[in-house]
Short mmCIF file of C-alpha atoms in Angstrom, two decimals:
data_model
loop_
_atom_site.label_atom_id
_atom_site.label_comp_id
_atom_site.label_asym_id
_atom_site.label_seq_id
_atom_site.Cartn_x
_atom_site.Cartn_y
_atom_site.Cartn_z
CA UNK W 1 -16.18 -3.70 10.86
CA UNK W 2 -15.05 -7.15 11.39
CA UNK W 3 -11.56 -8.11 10.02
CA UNK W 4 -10.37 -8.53 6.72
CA UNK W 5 -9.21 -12.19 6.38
CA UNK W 6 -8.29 -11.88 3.64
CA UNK W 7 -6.25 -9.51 3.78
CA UNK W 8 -4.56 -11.86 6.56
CA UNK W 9 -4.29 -14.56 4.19
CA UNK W 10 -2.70 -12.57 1.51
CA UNK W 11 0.36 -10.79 3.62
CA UNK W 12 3.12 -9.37 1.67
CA UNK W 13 5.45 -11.80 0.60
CA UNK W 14 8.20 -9.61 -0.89
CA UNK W 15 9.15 -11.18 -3.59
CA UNK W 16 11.58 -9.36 -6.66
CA UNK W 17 9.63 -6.90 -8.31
CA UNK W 18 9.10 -7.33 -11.87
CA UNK W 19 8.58 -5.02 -14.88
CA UNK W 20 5.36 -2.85 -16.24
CA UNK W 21 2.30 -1.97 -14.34
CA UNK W 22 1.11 -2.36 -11.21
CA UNK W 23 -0.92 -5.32 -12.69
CA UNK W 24 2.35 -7.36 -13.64
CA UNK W 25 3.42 -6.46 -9.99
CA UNK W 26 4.99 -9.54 -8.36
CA UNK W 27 4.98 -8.46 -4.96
CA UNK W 28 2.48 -6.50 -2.94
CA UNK W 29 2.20 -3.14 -4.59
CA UNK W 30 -0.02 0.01 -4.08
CA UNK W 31 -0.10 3.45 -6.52
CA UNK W 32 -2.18 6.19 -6.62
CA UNK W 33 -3.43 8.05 -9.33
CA UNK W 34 -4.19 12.08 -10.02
CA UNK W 35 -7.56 11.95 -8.65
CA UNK W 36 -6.20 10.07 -5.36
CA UNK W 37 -7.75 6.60 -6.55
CA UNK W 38 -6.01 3.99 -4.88
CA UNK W 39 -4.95 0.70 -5.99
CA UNK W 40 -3.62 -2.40 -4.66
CA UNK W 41 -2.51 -5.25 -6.05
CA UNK W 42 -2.23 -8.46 -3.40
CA UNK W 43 0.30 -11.06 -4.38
CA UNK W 44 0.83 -14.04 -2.03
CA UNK W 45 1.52 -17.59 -2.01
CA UNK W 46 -1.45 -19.86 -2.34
CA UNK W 47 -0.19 -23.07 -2.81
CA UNK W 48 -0.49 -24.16 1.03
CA UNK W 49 -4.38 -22.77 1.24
CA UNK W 50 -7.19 -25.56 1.16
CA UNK W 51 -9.71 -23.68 -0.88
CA UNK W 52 -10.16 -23.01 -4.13
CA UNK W 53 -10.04 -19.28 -6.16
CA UNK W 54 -13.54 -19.22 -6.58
CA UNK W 55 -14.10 -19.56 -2.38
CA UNK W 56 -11.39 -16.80 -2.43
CA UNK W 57 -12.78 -14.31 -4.73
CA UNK W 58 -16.33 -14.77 -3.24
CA UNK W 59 -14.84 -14.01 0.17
CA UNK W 60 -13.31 -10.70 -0.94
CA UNK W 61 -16.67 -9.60 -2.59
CA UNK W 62 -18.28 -10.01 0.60
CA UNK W 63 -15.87 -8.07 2.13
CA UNK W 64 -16.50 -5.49 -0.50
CA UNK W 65 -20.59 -5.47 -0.39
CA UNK W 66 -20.18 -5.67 3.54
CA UNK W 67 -18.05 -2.32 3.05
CA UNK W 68 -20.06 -0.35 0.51
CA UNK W 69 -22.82 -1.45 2.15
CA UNK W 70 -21.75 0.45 5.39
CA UNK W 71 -20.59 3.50 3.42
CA UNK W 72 -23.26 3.57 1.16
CA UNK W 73 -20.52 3.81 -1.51
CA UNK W 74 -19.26 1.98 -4.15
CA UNK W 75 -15.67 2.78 -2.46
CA UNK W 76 -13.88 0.07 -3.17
CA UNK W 77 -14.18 -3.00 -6.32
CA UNK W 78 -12.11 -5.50 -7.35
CA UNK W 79 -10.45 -5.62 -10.54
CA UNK W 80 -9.61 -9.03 -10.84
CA UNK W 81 -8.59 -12.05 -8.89
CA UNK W 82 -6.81 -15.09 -10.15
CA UNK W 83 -4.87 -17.87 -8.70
CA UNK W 84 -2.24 -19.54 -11.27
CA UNK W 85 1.02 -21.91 -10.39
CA UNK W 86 -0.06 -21.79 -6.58
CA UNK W 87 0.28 -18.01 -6.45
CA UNK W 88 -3.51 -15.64 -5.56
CA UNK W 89 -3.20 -12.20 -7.27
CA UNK W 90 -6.30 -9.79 -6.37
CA UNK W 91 -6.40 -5.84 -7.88
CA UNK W 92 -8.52 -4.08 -5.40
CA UNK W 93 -9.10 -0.27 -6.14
CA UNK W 94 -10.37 2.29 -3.45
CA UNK W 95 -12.00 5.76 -3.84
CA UNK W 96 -9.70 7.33 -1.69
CA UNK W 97 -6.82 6.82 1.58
CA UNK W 98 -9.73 6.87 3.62
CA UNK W 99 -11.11 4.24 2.29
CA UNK W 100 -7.45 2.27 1.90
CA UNK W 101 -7.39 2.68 5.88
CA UNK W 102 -10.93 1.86 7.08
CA UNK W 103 -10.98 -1.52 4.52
CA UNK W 104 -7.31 -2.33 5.81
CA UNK W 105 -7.39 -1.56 8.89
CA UNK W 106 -4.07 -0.15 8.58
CA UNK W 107 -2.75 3.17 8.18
CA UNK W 108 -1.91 4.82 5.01
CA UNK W 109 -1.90 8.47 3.38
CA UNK W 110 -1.71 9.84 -0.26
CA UNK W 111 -2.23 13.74 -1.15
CA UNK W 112 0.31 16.44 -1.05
CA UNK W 113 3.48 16.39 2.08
CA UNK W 114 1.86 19.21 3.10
CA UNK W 115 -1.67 17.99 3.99
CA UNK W 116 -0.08 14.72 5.72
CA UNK W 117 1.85 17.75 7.69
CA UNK W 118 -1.51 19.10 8.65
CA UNK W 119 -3.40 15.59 9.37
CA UNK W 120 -0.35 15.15 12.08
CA UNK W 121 2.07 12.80 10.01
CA UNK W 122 5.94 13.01 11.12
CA UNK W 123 8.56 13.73 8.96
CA UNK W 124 10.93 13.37 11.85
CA UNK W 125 13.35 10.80 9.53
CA UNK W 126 16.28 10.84 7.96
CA UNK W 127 15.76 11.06 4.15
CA UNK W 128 17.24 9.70 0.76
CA UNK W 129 17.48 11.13 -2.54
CA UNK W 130 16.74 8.97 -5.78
CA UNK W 131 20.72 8.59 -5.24
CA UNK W 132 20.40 6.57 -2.52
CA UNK W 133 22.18 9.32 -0.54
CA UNK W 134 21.05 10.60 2.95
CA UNK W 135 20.03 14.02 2.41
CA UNK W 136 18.47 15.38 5.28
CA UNK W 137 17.73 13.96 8.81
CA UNK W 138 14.61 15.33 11.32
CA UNK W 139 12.95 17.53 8.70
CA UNK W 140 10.89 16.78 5.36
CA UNK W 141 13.91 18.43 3.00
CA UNK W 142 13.47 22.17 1.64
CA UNK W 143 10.85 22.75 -0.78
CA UNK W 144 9.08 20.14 -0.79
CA UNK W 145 5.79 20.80 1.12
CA UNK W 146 3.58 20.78 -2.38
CA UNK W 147 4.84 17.85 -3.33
CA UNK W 148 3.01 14.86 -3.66
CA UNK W 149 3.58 12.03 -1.23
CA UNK W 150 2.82 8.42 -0.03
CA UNK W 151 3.04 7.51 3.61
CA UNK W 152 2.44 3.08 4.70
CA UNK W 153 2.82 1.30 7.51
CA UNK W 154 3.16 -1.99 6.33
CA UNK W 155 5.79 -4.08 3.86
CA UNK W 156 4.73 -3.06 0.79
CA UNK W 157 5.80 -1.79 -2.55
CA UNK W 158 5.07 1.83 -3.49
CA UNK W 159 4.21 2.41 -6.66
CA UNK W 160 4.39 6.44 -7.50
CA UNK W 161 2.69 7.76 -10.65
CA UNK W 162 5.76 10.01 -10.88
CA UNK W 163 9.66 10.90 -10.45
CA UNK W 164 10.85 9.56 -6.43
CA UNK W 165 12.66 12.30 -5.06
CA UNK W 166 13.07 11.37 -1.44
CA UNK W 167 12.49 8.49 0.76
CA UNK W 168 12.24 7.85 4.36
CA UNK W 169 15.53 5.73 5.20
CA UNK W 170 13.91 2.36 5.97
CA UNK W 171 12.79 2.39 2.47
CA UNK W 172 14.47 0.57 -0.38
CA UNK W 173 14.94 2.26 -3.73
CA UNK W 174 14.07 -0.01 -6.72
CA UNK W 175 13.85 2.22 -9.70
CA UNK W 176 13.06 6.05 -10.44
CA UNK W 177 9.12 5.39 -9.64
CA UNK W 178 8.96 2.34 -6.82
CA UNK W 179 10.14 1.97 -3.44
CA UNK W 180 9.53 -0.80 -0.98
CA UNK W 181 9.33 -0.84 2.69
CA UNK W 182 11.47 -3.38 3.76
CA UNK W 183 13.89 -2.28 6.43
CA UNK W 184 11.40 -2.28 9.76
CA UNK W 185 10.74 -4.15 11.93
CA UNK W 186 7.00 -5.68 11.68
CA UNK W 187 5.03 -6.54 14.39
CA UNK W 188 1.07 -7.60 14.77
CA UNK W 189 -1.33 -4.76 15.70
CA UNK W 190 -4.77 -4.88 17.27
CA UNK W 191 -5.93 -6.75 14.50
CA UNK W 192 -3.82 -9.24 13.77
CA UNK W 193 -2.27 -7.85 10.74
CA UNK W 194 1.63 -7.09 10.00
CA UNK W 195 2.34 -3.93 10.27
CA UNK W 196 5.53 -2.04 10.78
CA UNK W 197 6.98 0.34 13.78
CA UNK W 198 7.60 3.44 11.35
CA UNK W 199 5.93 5.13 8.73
CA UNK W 200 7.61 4.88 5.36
CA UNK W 201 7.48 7.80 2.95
CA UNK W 202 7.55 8.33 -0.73
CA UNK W 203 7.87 12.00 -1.74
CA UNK W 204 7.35 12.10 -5.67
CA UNK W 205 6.99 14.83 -8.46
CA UNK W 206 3.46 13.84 -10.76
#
């Protein structure tokens, strides 16, 4: 598929997380929920952009027909999108990680530590507890393997629909359920999108 401009436009701008739902999220968030529904909640800086919210919003439904139209799916919607005090906020939700990854273009996991063990994720990091303390480095730690877990590769916010136990290093601990990954180094990939060079993980109890 062609890329997302949009999702160009509306980069991760990092700002200090606020209070309540992923809806009042005031920086680039993503959560999932029990049933592995994903959503994603694009905050960015619009007061530099030459077009108006209702060019934006019809932009991202085109991206959305062009991709349920190619999955014969109704995969991915969007919740809402509003531009107030120079600042675009879009709620996207997907059907699934696959679906995160193929309308991104970027990788991204959600399920249990043990299946991103068998789709080939790394755990090869050194880990922090919801102490902030390194715990373990090179292994996922002990007893974990049914828990659930979050894996990005971009600078975003994690959102977990549960206790954070452990964290991959080059994320940032904000409270008991969100973590951001701040701490890498980002670079452009193939498609022209910020990504980063590792993986962060979120390993949480639902």
């Amino acid at each position: 598929m062609k890329k997302r401009r949009v999702i160009l436009l509306l980069v991760p701008a990092l700002l200090l997380a606020g209070c309540g739902g992923i809806a009042k999220a005031e920086e680039t968030t993503v959560t999932v929920d029990e049933n592995g529904r994903i959503t994603q909640a694009l905050v960015e800086d619009f007061s530099q952009e030459n077009y108006s919210s209702q060019e934006l919003e019809e932009e991202i439904d085109g991206l959305i027909e062009a991709y349920n139209g190619e999955t014969q799916s109704s995969a991915v919607s969007m919740e809402s999108c509003q531009v107030k005090d120079g600042q675009a906020r879009v709620i996207l939700e997907y059907g699934s990680d696959e679906d995160y990854r193929a309308f991104n273009l970027v990788d991204f996991f959600a399920g249990t530590v043990e299946q991103a063990q068998q789709e080939g994720y790394s755990f090869d990091c050194a880990f922090l507890d919801a102490g902030k303390n390194t715990v373990q480095d090179g292994t996922v730690p002990d007893t974990c393997t049914q828990m659930q877990a979050v894996i990005v590769k971009e600078p975003v916010c994690v959102m977990a629909p549960g206790e954070i136990l452990y964290v991959s290093s080059n994320m940032e601990i904000l409270d008991e359920n969100r973590a951001r990954l701040a701490s890498d180094t980002g670079i452009e990939n193939e498609n022209a999108q910020v990504v980063t060079e590792a993986y962060g993980i979120v390993i949480y109890q639902s």
